mmCIF file of C-alpha atoms in Angstrom:
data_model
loop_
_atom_site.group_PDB
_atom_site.id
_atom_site.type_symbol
_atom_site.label_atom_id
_atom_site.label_comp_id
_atom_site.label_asym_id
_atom_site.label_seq_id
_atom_site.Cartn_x
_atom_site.Cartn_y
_atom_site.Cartn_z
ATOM 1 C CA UNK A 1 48.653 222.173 273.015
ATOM 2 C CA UNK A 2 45.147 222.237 272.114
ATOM 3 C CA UNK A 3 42.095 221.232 273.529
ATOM 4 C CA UNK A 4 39.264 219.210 271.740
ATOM 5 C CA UNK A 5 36.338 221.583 271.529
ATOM 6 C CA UNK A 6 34.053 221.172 274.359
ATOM 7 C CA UNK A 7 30.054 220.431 274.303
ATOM 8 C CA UNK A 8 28.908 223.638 273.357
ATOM 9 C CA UNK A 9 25.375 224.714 274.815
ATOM 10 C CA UNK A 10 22.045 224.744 272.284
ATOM 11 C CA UNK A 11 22.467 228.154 270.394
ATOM 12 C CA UNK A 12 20.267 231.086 271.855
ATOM 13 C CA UNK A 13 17.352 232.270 269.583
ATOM 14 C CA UNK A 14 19.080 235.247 268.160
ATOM 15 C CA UNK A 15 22.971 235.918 268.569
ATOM 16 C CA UNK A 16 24.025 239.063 271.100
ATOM 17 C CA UNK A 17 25.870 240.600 267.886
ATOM 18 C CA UNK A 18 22.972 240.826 265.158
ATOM 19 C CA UNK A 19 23.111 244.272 265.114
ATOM 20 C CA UNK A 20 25.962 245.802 266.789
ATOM 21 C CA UNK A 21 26.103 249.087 264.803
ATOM 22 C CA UNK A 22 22.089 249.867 265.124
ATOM 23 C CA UNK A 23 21.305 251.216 268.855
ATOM 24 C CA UNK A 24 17.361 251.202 267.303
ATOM 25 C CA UNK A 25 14.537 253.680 267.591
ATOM 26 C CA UNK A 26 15.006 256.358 270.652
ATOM 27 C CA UNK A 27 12.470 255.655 273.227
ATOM 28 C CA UNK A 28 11.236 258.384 275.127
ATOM 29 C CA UNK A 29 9.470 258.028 278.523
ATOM 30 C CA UNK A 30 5.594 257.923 277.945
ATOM 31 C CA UNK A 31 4.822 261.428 279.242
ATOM 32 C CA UNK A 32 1.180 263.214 278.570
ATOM 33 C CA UNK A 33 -0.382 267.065 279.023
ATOM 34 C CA UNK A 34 2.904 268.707 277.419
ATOM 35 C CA UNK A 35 1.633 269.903 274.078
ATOM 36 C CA UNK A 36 0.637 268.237 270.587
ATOM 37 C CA UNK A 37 4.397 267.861 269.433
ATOM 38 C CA UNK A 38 4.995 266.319 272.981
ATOM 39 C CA UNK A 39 2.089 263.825 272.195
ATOM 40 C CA UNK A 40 3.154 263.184 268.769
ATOM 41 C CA UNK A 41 6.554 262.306 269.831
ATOM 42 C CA UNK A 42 5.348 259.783 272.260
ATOM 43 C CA UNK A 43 2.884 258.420 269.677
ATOM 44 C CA UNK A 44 5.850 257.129 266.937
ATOM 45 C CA UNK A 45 7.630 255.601 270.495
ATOM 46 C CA UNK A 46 4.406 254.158 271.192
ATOM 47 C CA UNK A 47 4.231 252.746 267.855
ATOM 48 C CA UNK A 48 8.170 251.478 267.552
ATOM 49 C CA UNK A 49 7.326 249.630 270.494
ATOM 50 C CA UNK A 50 4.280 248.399 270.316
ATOM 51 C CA UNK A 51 4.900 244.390 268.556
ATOM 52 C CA UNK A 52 7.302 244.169 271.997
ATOM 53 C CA UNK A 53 4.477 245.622 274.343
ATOM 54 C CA UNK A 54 2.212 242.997 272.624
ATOM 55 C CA UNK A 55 4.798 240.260 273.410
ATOM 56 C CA UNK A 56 4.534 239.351 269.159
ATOM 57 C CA UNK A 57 8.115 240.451 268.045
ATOM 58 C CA UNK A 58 10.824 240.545 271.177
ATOM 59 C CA UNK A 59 12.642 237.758 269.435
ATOM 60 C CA UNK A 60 13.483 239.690 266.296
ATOM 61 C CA UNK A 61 14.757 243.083 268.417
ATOM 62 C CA UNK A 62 18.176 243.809 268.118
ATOM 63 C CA UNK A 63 19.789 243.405 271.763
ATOM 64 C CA UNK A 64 20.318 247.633 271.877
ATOM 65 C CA UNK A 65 15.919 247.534 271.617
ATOM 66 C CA UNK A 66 16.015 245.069 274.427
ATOM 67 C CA UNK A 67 17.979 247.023 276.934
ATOM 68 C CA UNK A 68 16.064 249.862 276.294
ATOM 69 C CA UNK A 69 13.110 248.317 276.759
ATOM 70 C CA UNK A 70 14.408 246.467 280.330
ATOM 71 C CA UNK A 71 15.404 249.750 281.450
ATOM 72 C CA UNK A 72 12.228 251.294 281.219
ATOM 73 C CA UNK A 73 10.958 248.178 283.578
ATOM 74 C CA UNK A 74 9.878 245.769 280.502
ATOM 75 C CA UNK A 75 9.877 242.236 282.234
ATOM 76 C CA UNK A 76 8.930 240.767 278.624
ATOM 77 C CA UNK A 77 12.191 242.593 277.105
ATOM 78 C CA UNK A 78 14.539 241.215 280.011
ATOM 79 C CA UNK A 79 13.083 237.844 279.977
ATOM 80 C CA UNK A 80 14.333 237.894 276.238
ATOM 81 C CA UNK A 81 17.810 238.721 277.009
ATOM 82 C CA UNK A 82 17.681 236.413 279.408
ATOM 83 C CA UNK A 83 16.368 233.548 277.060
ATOM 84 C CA UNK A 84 19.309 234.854 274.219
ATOM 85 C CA UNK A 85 22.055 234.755 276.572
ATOM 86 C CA UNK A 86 21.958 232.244 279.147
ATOM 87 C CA UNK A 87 23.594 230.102 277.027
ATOM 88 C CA UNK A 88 26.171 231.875 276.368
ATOM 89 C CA UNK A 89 26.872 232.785 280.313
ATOM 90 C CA UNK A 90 26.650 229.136 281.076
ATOM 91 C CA UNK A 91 29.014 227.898 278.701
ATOM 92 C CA UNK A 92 31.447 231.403 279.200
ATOM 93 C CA UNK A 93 31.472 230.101 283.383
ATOM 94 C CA UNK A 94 31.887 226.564 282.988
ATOM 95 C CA UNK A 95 35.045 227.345 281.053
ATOM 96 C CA UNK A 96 36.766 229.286 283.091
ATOM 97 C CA UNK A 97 35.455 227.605 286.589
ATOM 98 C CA UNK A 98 36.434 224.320 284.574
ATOM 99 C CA UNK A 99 33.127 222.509 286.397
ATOM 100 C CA UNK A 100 29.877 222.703 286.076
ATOM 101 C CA UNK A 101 29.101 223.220 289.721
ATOM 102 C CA UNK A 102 27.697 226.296 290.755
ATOM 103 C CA UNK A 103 27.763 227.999 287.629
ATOM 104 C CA UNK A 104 23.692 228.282 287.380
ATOM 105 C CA UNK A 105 24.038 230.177 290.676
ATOM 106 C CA UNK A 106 27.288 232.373 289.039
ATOM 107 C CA UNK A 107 24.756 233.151 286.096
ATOM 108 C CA UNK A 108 21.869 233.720 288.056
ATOM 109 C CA UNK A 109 23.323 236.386 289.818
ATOM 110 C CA UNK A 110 25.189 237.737 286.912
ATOM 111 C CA UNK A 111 22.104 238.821 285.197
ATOM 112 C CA UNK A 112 20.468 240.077 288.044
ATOM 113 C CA UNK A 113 23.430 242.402 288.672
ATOM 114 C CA UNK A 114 22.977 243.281 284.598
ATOM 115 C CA UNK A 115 19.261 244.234 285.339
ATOM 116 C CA UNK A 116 20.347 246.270 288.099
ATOM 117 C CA UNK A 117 22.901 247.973 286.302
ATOM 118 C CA UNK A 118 21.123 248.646 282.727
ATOM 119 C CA UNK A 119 21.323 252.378 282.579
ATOM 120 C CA UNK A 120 24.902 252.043 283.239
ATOM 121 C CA UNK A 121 25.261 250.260 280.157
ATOM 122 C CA UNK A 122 26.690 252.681 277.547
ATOM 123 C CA UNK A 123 26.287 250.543 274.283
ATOM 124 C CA UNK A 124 22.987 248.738 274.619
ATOM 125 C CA UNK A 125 24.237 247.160 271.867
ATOM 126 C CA UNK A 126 27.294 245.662 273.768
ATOM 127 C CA UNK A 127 25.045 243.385 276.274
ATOM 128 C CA UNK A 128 26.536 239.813 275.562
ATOM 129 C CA UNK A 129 30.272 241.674 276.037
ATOM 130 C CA UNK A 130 29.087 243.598 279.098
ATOM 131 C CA UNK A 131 27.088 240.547 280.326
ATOM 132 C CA UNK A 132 30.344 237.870 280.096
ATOM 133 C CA UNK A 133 32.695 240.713 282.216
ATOM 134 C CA UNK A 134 30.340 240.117 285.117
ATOM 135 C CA UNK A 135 30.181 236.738 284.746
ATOM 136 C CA UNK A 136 34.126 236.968 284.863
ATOM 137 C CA UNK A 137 34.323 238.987 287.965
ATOM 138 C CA UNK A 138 32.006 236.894 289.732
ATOM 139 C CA UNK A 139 33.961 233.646 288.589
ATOM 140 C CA UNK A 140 37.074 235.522 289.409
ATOM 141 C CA UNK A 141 35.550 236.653 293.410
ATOM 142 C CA UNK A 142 34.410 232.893 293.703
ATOM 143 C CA UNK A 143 37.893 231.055 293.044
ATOM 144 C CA UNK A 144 39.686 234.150 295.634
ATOM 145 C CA UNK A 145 37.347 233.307 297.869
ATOM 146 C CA UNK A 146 38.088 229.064 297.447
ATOM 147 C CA UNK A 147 41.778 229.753 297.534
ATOM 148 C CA UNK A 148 41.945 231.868 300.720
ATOM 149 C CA UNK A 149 39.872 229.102 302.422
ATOM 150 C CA UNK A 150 42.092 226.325 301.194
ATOM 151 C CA UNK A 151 45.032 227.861 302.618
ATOM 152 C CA UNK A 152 43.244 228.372 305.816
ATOM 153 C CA UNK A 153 42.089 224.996 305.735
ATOM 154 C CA UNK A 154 38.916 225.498 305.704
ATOM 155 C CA UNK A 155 37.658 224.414 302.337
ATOM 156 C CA UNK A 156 39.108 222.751 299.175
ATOM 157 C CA UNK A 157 41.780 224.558 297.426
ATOM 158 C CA UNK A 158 40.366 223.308 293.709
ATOM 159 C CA UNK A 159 37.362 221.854 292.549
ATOM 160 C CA UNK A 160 37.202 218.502 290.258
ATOM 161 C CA UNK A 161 37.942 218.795 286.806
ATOM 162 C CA UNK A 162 33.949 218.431 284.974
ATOM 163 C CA UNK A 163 35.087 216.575 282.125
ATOM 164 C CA UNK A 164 31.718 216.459 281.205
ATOM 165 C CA UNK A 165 31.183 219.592 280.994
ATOM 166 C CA UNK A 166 34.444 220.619 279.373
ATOM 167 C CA UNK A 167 34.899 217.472 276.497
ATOM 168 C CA UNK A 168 33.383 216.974 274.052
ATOM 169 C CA UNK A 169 31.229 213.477 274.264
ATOM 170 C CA UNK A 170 33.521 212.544 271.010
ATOM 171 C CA UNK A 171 36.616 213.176 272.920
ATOM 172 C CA UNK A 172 39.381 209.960 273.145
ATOM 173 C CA UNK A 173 40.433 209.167 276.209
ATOM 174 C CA UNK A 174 43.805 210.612 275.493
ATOM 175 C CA UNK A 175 41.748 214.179 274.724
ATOM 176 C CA UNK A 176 40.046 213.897 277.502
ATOM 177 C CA UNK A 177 43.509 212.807 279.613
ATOM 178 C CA UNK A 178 44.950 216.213 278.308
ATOM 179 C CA UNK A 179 42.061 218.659 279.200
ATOM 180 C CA UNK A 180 42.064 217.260 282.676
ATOM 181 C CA UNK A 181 45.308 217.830 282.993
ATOM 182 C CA UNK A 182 45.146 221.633 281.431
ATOM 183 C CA UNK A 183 42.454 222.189 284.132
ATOM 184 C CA UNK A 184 44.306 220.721 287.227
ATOM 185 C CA UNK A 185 47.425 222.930 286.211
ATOM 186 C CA UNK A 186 45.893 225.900 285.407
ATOM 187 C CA UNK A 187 43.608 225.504 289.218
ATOM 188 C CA UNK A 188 47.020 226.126 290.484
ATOM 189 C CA UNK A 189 47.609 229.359 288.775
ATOM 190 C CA UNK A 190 46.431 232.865 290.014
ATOM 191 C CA UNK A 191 42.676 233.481 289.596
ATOM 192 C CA UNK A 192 43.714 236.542 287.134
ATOM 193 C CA UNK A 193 46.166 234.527 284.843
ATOM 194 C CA UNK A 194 43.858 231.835 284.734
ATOM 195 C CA UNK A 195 40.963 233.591 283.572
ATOM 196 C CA UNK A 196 42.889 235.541 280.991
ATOM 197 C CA UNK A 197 44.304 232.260 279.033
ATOM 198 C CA UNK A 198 41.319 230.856 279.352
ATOM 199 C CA UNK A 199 39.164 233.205 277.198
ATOM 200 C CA UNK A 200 42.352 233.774 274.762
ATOM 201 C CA UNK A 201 43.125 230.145 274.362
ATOM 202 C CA UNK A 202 40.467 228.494 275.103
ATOM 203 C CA UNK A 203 37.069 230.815 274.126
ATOM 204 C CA UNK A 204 39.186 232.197 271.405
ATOM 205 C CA UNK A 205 38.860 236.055 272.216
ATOM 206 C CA UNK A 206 40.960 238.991 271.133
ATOM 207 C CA UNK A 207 43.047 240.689 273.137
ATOM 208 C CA UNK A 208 41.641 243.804 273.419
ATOM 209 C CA UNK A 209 38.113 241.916 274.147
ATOM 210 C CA UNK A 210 40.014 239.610 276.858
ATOM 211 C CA UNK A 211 41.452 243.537 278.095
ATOM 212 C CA UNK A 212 37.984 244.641 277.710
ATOM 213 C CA UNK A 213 36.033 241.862 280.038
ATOM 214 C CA UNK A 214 38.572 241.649 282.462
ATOM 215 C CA UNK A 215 39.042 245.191 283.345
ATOM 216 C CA UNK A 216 42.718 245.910 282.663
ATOM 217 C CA UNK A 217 45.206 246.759 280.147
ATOM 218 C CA UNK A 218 46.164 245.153 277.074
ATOM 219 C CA UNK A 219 49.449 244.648 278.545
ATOM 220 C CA UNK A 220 48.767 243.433 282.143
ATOM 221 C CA UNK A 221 46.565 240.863 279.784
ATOM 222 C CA UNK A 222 49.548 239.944 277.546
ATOM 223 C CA UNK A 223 51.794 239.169 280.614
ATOM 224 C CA UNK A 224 49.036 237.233 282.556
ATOM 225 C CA UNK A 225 48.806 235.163 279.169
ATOM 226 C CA UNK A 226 52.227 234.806 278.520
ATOM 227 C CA UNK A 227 53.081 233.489 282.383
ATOM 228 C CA UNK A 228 49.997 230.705 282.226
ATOM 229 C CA UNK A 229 51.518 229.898 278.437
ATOM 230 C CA UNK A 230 55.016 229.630 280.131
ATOM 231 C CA UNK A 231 53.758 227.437 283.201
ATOM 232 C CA UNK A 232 51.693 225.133 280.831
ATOM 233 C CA UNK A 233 54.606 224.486 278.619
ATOM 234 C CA UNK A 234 56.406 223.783 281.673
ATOM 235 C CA UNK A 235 54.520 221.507 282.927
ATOM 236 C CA UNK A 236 52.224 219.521 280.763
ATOM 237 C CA UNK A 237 52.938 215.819 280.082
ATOM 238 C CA UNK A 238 52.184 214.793 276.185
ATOM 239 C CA UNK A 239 52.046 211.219 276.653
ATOM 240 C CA UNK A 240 51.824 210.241 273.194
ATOM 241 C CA UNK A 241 55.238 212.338 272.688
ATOM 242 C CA UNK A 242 56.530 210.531 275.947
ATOM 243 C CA UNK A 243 55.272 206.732 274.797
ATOM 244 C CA UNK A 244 57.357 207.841 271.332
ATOM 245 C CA UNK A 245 60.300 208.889 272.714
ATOM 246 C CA UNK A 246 60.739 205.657 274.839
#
């Protein structure tokens, strides 16, 4: 089964992977009265960073320059990751959540836990990566928390399949037919297998990057695949192969 490719978000200004193997210039702390070679030092950082302190060349920094620079309490540098990524985020939770609702909130607080967080980042380099495993764990937390009150009864168990969101506006009817029924079956699957097939089968990851944003193993993430595979197969209705059949 495949899916027709979906509307796909207005490309950020520079992609998250320009420059994965390039961390940039080290940037020291701007610290003064500790000797000439002290002052020198924090000159050339001064100078490295200087088009971004001006606000006249954030767009062309690699993402590792960014982080850096957010770290260090640059509201220019963050506002730039910001600009590059949102897309990204927003497109990354509308998939998964399979609607549209909500998701600016899911982002918004996905990048404010990513500010928060920035000297924990290891790779500056890896931000878009790091960035979409948030956004996963907060999708994930948010359809836990929907199932547990739709057992209780005290919320919906699902939301609405946002084929708008999810289609293509090309998209025949019978395309459109199939993704809403991909969506309603997979809303009855476990939060983790869900997510898993999702960004192998639908965002088109590798496995060790689907391992790698949802926190586990390569092989928990080949089982959780390989049950949603099994229960789609199961259950989806082709009805152009039914219509030729009868």
């Amino acid at each position: 089964m495949r899916l027709v490719e979906p509307v796909v978000p207005a490309a950020p200004a520079a992609e998250a992977q320009e420059d994965m193997g390039d961390a940039g210039p080290a940037f020291a702390p701007d610290e003064r009265g500790r000797g000439d070679a002290r002052r020198a030092q924090d000159r050339r950082s001064s100078a490295a960073t200087a088009p971004a302190e001006r606000g006249s060349g954030l767009a062309e920094l690699p993402d590792a320059q960014l982080v850096v620079l957010g770290a260090r309490g640059d509201v220019s540098a963050l506002e730039q990751l910001y600009r590059r990524h949102v897309a990204f985020a927003i497109h990354l939770a509308t998939r998964i959540e399979g609607s549209a609702r909500d998701v600016e909130d899911i982002v918004h607080d996905a990048f404010l836990r990513a500010y928060e967080r920035l000297d924990d980042l290891v790779d500056p380099a890896a931000f878009r990566a790091w960035l979409g495993s948030i956004i996963v764990h907060k999708v994930r937390s948010r359809m836990r928390r929907a199932r547990l009150l739709g057992v209780l009864g005290m919320g919906k168990s699902s939301e609405p399949v946002d084929l708008d969101a999810l289609a293509s506006p090309a998209a025949s009817p019978h395309a459109r037919a199939q993704i809403a029924q991909i969506y309603a079956l997979l809303q009855t699957l476990p939060a983790d297998d869900r997510i898993a097939w999702i960004l192998r089968s639908v965002e088109g990851h590798d496995l060790e990057t689907v391992a790698q944003m949802t926190d586990c193993s390569l092989a928990t993430v080949k089982r959780r695949i390989s049950r949603a595979q099994h229960f789609l197969d199961g259950h989806f209705v082709d009805s152009t192969s039914s219509e030729a059949s009868s």
